[in-house]
Each structure stands twice: as structure tokens, then as C-alpha cells.
Coordinates of N, CA and C in Angstrom, one line a residue:
M178 N 7.4 -14.6 -14.0 CA 6.4 -15.1 -13.3 C 5.1 -14.1 -13.4
S179 N 4.2 -14.7 -13.8 CA 2.8 -13.8 -13.9 C 1.9 -13.6 -12.5
L180 N 1.7 -12.5 -12.4 CA 0.9 -12.0 -11.0 C -0.7 -11.5 -11.4
H181 N -1.7 -12.2 -10.4 CA -2.7 -11.5 -10.6 C -3.4 -10.9 -9.3
L182 N -4.2 -10.0 -9.2 CA -5.0 -9.7 -8.0 C -6.0 -10.6 -7.6
V183 N -5.7 -10.6 -6.1 CA -6.8 -11.4 -5.6 C -7.3 -10.6 -4.3
P184 N -8.6 -10.8 -3.7 CA -9.3 -10.3 -2.8 C -8.1 -10.9 -1.5
V185 N -8.0 -10.1 -0.2 CA -7.6 -10.9 0.9 C -8.4 -10.5 2.1
R186 N -8.7 -11.4 2.8 CA -9.3 -11.4 4.0 C -8.4 -10.5 5.0
S187 N -8.9 -9.5 6.2 CA -8.1 -8.9 6.9 C -7.4 -9.7 7.5
R188 N -7.4 -10.8 8.0 CA -6.7 -12.0 8.8 C -5.5 -12.5 8.4
E189 N -6.1 -12.6 7.0 CA -5.0 -13.3 6.1 C -3.9 -12.1 5.8
A190 N -4.1 -11.0 5.3 CA -3.3 -9.8 5.4 C -2.4 -9.7 6.4
A191 N -3.0 -9.7 7.6 CA -2.3 -9.3 8.9 C -1.3 -10.6 9.1
A192 N -1.5 -11.5 8.8 CA -0.7 -12.8 9.1 C 0.6 -12.9 8.0
F193 N 0.0 -12.1 6.7 CA 1.3 -12.5 6.0 C 2.1 -11.1 6.2
V194 N 1.5 -10.1 6.6 CA 2.5 -9.3 7.1 C 3.2 -9.7 8.5
R195 N 2.7 -10.0 9.2 CA 3.4 -10.3 10.7 C 4.6 -11.2 10.1
K196 N 4.1 -12.4 9.3 CA 5.1 -13.5 8.8 C 6.4 -12.7 7.9
G197 N 6.1 -11.5 7.1 CA 7.4 -11.1 6.1 C 7.6 -9.9 6.1
H198 N 7.0 -8.9 6.9 CA 7.3 -7.3 6.9 C 8.6 -7.3 7.7
R199 N 9.7 -6.5 6.9 CA 10.9 -6.3 7.5 C 11.0 -5.7 9.1
H200 N 10.2 -4.7 9.1 CA 10.5 -3.6 10.7 C 9.0 -3.2 11.1
H201 N 8.0 -3.6 10.3 CA 6.7 -3.3 11.1 C 5.5 -4.3 11.2
P202 N 4.6 -4.1 12.1 CA 3.7 -5.4 12.5 C 2.5 -4.7 11.5
P203 N 1.4 -5.6 11.5 CA 0.3 -5.4 10.6 C -0.2 -4.0 11.4
P204 N -0.9 -3.3 10.5 CA -1.7 -2.0 11.3 C -3.0 -2.4 11.9
A205 N -3.5 -1.7 12.5 CA -4.7 -2.2 13.7 C -5.6 -2.1 13.0
G206 N -6.2 -1.5 11.9 CA -7.3 -1.6 11.1 C -7.2 -1.8 9.7
Q207 N -8.1 -1.9 8.8 CA -8.1 -1.7 7.7 C -9.6 -1.4 6.6
I208 N -9.5 -0.8 5.7 CA -10.7 -0.4 5.0 C -10.9 -1.8 4.0
F209 N -9.8 -2.0 3.1 CA -9.8 -3.1 2.5 C -8.1 -3.4 2.2
A210 N -8.2 -4.8 1.7 CA -6.7 -5.3 1.4 C -6.8 -6.1 -0.1
V211 N -5.5 -5.5 -0.8 CA -5.5 -6.6 -1.9 C -4.5 -7.3 -2.0
G212 N -4.4 -8.7 -2.6 CA -3.2 -9.2 -2.7 C -2.6 -9.8 -4.2
A213 N -1.5 -9.9 -4.4 CA -0.7 -10.5 -5.7 C -0.4 -11.8 -5.1
A214 N -1.1 -12.7 -6.4 CA -0.7 -14.3 -6.4 C -0.4 -14.4 -7.3
D215 N 0.5 -15.8 -7.4 CA 1.0 -16.1 -8.7 C 0.1 -17.0 -9.5
E216 N 0.6 -17.6 -10.8 CA 0.0 -18.5 -11.6 C -0.7 -20.0 -10.8
D217 N -0.1 -20.1 -9.4 CA -0.3 -21.5 -8.7 C -1.3 -20.9 -7.7
G218 N -1.6 -19.5 -7.3 CA -2.5 -19.0 -6.3 C -1.9 -18.8 -5.2
I219 N -0.6 -19.1 -4.9 CA 0.4 -18.6 -3.9 C 0.4 -17.0 -3.8
F220 N 0.0 -16.6 -2.5 CA 0.2 -15.3 -2.2 C 1.5 -14.7 -2.3
R221 N 2.1 -13.9 -2.9 CA 3.3 -13.1 -3.3 C 3.3 -11.6 -2.5
A222 N 2.4 -11.0 -2.4 CA 2.2 -9.8 -1.6 C 0.8 -9.5 -1.4
V223 N 0.9 -8.3 -0.2 CA -0.4 -7.8 0.2 C -0.2 -6.4 0.4
A224 N -1.3 -5.5 0.1 CA -1.4 -4.0 0.4 C -2.6 -3.9 1.4
I225 N -2.6 -3.2 2.6 CA -3.5 -2.8 3.2 C -3.8 -1.4 3.2
V226 N -5.1 -1.1 3.0 CA -5.5 0.3 3.1 C -6.5 0.6 4.1
G227 N -6.2 1.7 4.9 CA -6.9 2.0 6.2 C -7.0 3.3 6.2
R228 N -7.5 4.0 7.4 CA -7.5 5.4 7.5 C -6.5 5.9 7.7
P229 N -6.1 7.1 7.3 CA -4.9 7.8 7.5 C -4.4 7.7 9.2
V230 N -2.9 7.4 9.2 CA -2.7 7.7 10.7 C -2.4 8.9 10.9
A231 N -2.1 10.1 10.3 CA -1.8 11.2 11.0 C -3.6 11.8 10.8
R232 N -4.0 12.6 12.1 CA -5.1 12.7 12.1 C -5.6 14.1 11.4
H233 N -4.9 14.9 10.8 CA -5.1 16.0 10.1 C -5.6 15.5 8.5
L234 N -4.9 14.1 8.3 CA -5.2 14.0 6.9 C -6.7 12.8 7.0
D235 N -7.2 12.9 8.1 CA -8.2 12.1 8.1 C -9.4 12.8 7.9
D236 N -9.7 12.8 6.7 CA -11.0 13.8 6.2 C -12.2 13.1 5.7
G237 N -12.0 11.7 5.6 CA -13.2 11.2 5.1 C -13.2 10.8 3.7
A238 N -12.3 11.5 2.9 CA -12.1 11.2 1.5 C -10.8 11.0 1.2
T239 N -9.9 10.7 2.2 CA -8.5 10.3 2.0 C -8.2 8.8 2.8
P240 N -7.8 7.7 2.2 CA -7.5 6.6 2.9 C -5.9 6.6 2.5
E241 N -5.1 5.6 3.4 CA -3.6 5.5 3.2 C -3.5 4.1 2.9
V242 N -2.5 3.9 2.3 CA -1.9 2.6 1.9 C -0.9 2.4 3.4
T243 N -1.7 1.5 4.3 CA -0.8 1.6 5.7 C 0.5 0.6 5.6
R244 N 0.1 -0.6 4.6 CA 1.5 -1.6 5.0 C 1.3 -2.3 3.8
T245 N 2.4 -2.3 3.3 CA 2.7 -3.1 2.0 C 3.6 -4.2 2.2
C246 N 3.4 -5.6 1.6 CA 4.6 -6.6 2.4 C 4.5 -7.6 1.1
S247 N 5.8 -8.0 0.7 CA 6.1 -8.9 -0.5 C 7.2 -9.8 -0.1
D248 N 7.0 -10.8 -0.9 CA 8.3 -12.2 -0.7 C 9.4 -11.8 -1.6
G249 N 9.2 -10.4 -2.2 CA 10.5 -9.9 -3.1 C 9.9 -10.3 -4.6
T250 N 8.9 -11.0 -4.8 CA 8.7 -11.1 -6.3 C 8.6 -9.5 -7.1
R251 N 9.0 -9.7 -8.2 CA 9.5 -8.4 -8.8 C 8.1 -8.2 -9.6
N252 N 7.7 -6.9 -9.1 CA 6.6 -5.8 -9.5 C 5.4 -6.0 -8.9
A253 N 5.6 -6.8 -7.7 CA 4.4 -7.2 -6.9 C 4.0 -5.6 -6.3
N254 N 4.9 -5.0 -5.8 CA 4.2 -4.2 -5.1 C 3.6 -2.9 -5.8
S255 N 4.1 -2.6 -7.2 CA 3.9 -1.6 -7.9 C 2.2 -2.2 -8.3
L256 N 2.1 -3.1 -8.6 CA 0.8 -4.1 -8.9 C -0.2 -3.6 -8.1
L257 N 0.3 -3.7 -6.7 CA -0.5 -3.4 -5.6 C -0.9 -2.0 -5.2
Y258 N 0.1 -1.1 -5.5 CA -0.2 0.1 -5.6 C -1.0 0.7 -6.5
G259 N -1.2 0.4 -7.6 CA -2.0 0.6 -8.7 C -3.4 0.3 -8.5
A260 N -3.7 -0.9 -7.7 CA -5.1 -1.6 -7.5 C -5.4 -1.3 -6.5
A261 N -4.5 -0.8 -5.4 CA -5.1 -0.1 -4.3 C -5.8 1.3 -4.6
W262 N -5.1 1.9 -5.6 CA -5.7 3.4 -6.2 C -7.0 3.0 -6.4
R263 N -7.0 2.3 -7.6 CA -8.3 2.1 -8.3 C -9.4 1.4 -7.3
G264 N -8.9 0.7 -6.3 CA -10.0 0.1 -5.1 C -10.6 1.4 -4.4
A265 N -9.8 2.4 -4.2 CA -9.9 3.7 -3.4 C -11.1 4.5 -4.2
K266 N -10.4 4.7 -5.7 CA -11.3 5.3 -6.3 C -12.8 4.8 -6.6
G267 N -12.9 3.5 -6.5 CA -14.0 3.0 -7.1 C -14.9 3.0 -5.7
L268 N -14.5 3.0 -4.7 CA -15.2 3.3 -3.0 C -15.7 4.8 -2.8
G269 N -15.3 5.5 -4.0 CA -15.4 7.2 -3.9 C -14.6 8.1 -3.1
Y270 N -13.4 7.5 -3.0 CA -12.3 8.1 -2.4 C -11.8 9.4 -3.7
T271 N -11.3 10.4 -3.1 CA -10.7 11.3 -3.9 C -9.6 11.3 -4.1
R272 N -8.7 11.0 -2.7 CA -7.2 10.9 -2.7 C -6.7 9.5 -1.8
L273 N -5.5 9.2 -2.1 CA -4.6 8.0 -1.8 C -3.4 8.5 -1.2
I274 N -3.1 8.1 0.1 CA -1.7 8.5 0.4 C -0.9 7.3 0.7
T275 N 0.4 7.3 0.8 CA 1.4 6.5 1.7 C 2.4 7.3 1.9
Y276 N 3.3 6.7 3.0 CA 4.6 7.0 3.0 C 5.9 6.1 2.8
T277 N 6.5 6.5 2.5 CA 8.2 5.8 2.8 C 9.0 6.3 3.7
Q278 N 10.1 5.6 3.9 CA 11.1 6.1 4.7 C 12.1 6.4 3.9
D279 N 13.2 7.4 4.5 CA 14.2 7.9 3.6 C 15.2 6.9 2.9
G280 N 15.3 5.9 3.5 CA 16.2 4.8 3.4 C 15.4 3.7 2.0
E281 N 14.5 3.9 1.8 CA 13.6 3.2 0.8 C 13.7 3.9 -0.5
S282 N 13.8 3.1 -1.7 CA 13.9 3.6 -3.1 C 13.0 4.4 -3.4
G283 N 11.7 3.8 -3.5 CA 10.1 4.1 -3.6 C 10.3 3.6 -5.3
A284 N 11.0 2.6 -5.7 CA 10.9 2.3 -7.1 C 9.3 1.6 -7.1
S285 N 8.8 0.9 -6.4 CA 7.4 0.3 -6.7 C 6.6 1.6 -6.7
L286 N 6.6 2.5 -6.2 CA 5.5 3.5 -6.0 C 5.8 4.1 -7.7
R287 N 7.3 4.6 -8.0 CA 7.2 5.2 -9.1 C 6.7 4.3 -10.2
G288 N 7.0 3.0 -10.2 CA 6.2 2.2 -11.2 C 4.9 2.2 -11.1
A289 N 4.2 2.4 -10.3 CA 2.9 2.5 -9.9 C 2.3 4.3 -10.5
N290 N 3.4 4.7 -10.9 CA 2.9 6.4 -11.1 C 2.5 7.3 -9.9
W291 N 3.4 7.1 -8.7 CA 2.9 8.0 -7.6 C 4.3 9.0 -7.6
R292 N 4.0 10.0 -6.9 CA 5.0 10.9 -6.7 C 5.0 11.4 -5.1
V293 N 6.0 11.9 -4.9 CA 6.3 12.4 -3.7 C 5.5 14.0 -3.6
V294 N 4.8 14.0 -2.6 CA 4.2 15.5 -2.4 C 4.7 16.1 -1.3
A295 N 5.4 15.3 -0.2 CA 5.9 16.2 0.7 C 6.8 15.5 1.5
Q296 N 7.4 16.3 2.4 CA 8.4 15.8 3.2 C 8.0 15.9 4.4
A297 N 7.5 14.7 5.0 CA 6.5 14.7 6.0 C 7.3 14.8 7.3
S298 N 8.6 14.3 7.7 CA 9.3 14.8 8.9 C 10.9 14.4 8.3
V299 N 11.7 14.3 8.9 CA 13.0 14.1 8.9 C 13.5 13.1 8.1
N300 N 12.7 11.6 8.4 CA 12.8 10.7 8.1 C 12.1 10.0 7.0
C301 N 11.0 10.8 6.5 CA 10.0 10.2 6.1 C 9.4 11.3 4.7
R302 N 8.6 10.4 3.7 CA 8.3 11.2 2.7 C 6.6 10.9 2.5
L303 N 5.7 11.8 2.0 CA 4.2 11.6 1.8 C 4.3 11.5 0.1
L304 N 3.5 10.4 -0.2 CA 3.4 10.1 -1.7 C 1.9 9.9 -1.9
R305 N 1.3 10.2 -3.1 CA 0.3 9.9 -3.4 C 0.2 9.6 -5.2
P306 N -0.8 9.2 -5.8 CA -0.9 9.1 -7.0 C -0.8 10.0 -8.0
S307 N 0.4 10.2 -9.1 CA 0.8 11.4 -9.7 C -0.4 11.8 -10.3
F308 N -1.5 11.2 -10.8 CA -2.4 11.6 -11.6 C -3.6 12.7 -10.9
L309 N -3.2 12.7 -9.6 CA -4.4 13.2 -8.6 C -4.1 14.9 -8.7

């Protein structure tokens, strides 16, 4: 299946996450969202980028991928993590971060060339694009 990037409005992104995310609701706000659609134009995944949840990381230059959600389509999340970084960089941000829970493999992040930069707590890892 071939995927391409599509713009996603805030309400559409929130609805997709509300319907399909395993364990989290949509985040409260966003800076931008990006989606992945198939050749028929059907949304397969969405990434929401917002202000960092941790106050000490909210420096004005660092947004956070606050939520991704996929219907399971192969490579969709990796496509979105790469697009999120390009979008953030294009808006003038100098860093982009996200978190994973310990039980998650992080394969989509590794596929988008992100790396772990900190163990944030007992159950959480902090990641950013590895070329930063």
C-alpha cells in the first residue's frame, strides 16, 4: 500500500485518535497535525505536534509529538515522525521530542531515524531525531 502525507485539521486529528488510540485520548492542543493517507485518500494514521507536556522542556524552540495513532498500516508512523520533524524544522523549531512507554518497541521511531536521549521516568523514554 502506498501512503502519502496529507494535512489534517485539529478536529479530524482528535477524532481519529479518539476512535483508534489504544490507551490515550487526544491531547488538549496542537501546533500542527499531519496525516498519512492511502491511494484512495483514506486516513491511515495521524501525528499531532504540540507544546511539550513537561514545563522545563517548553522553551519556545522545542515542540513535542504528543500523539500518534495508526490503523496498523505498515510504515505509517515512521512516515509521520519524519514529516513531523520536517514540519517543525520548517516552522523554525530547533528540536522535536516525543516519549515512548517501556512496553513499546519504538520501531517506528528507529525507522524515522530517532534515538533515545533520556530515560524520563521508570516507565518512559525521551526521544528526538538522531541528526540533532
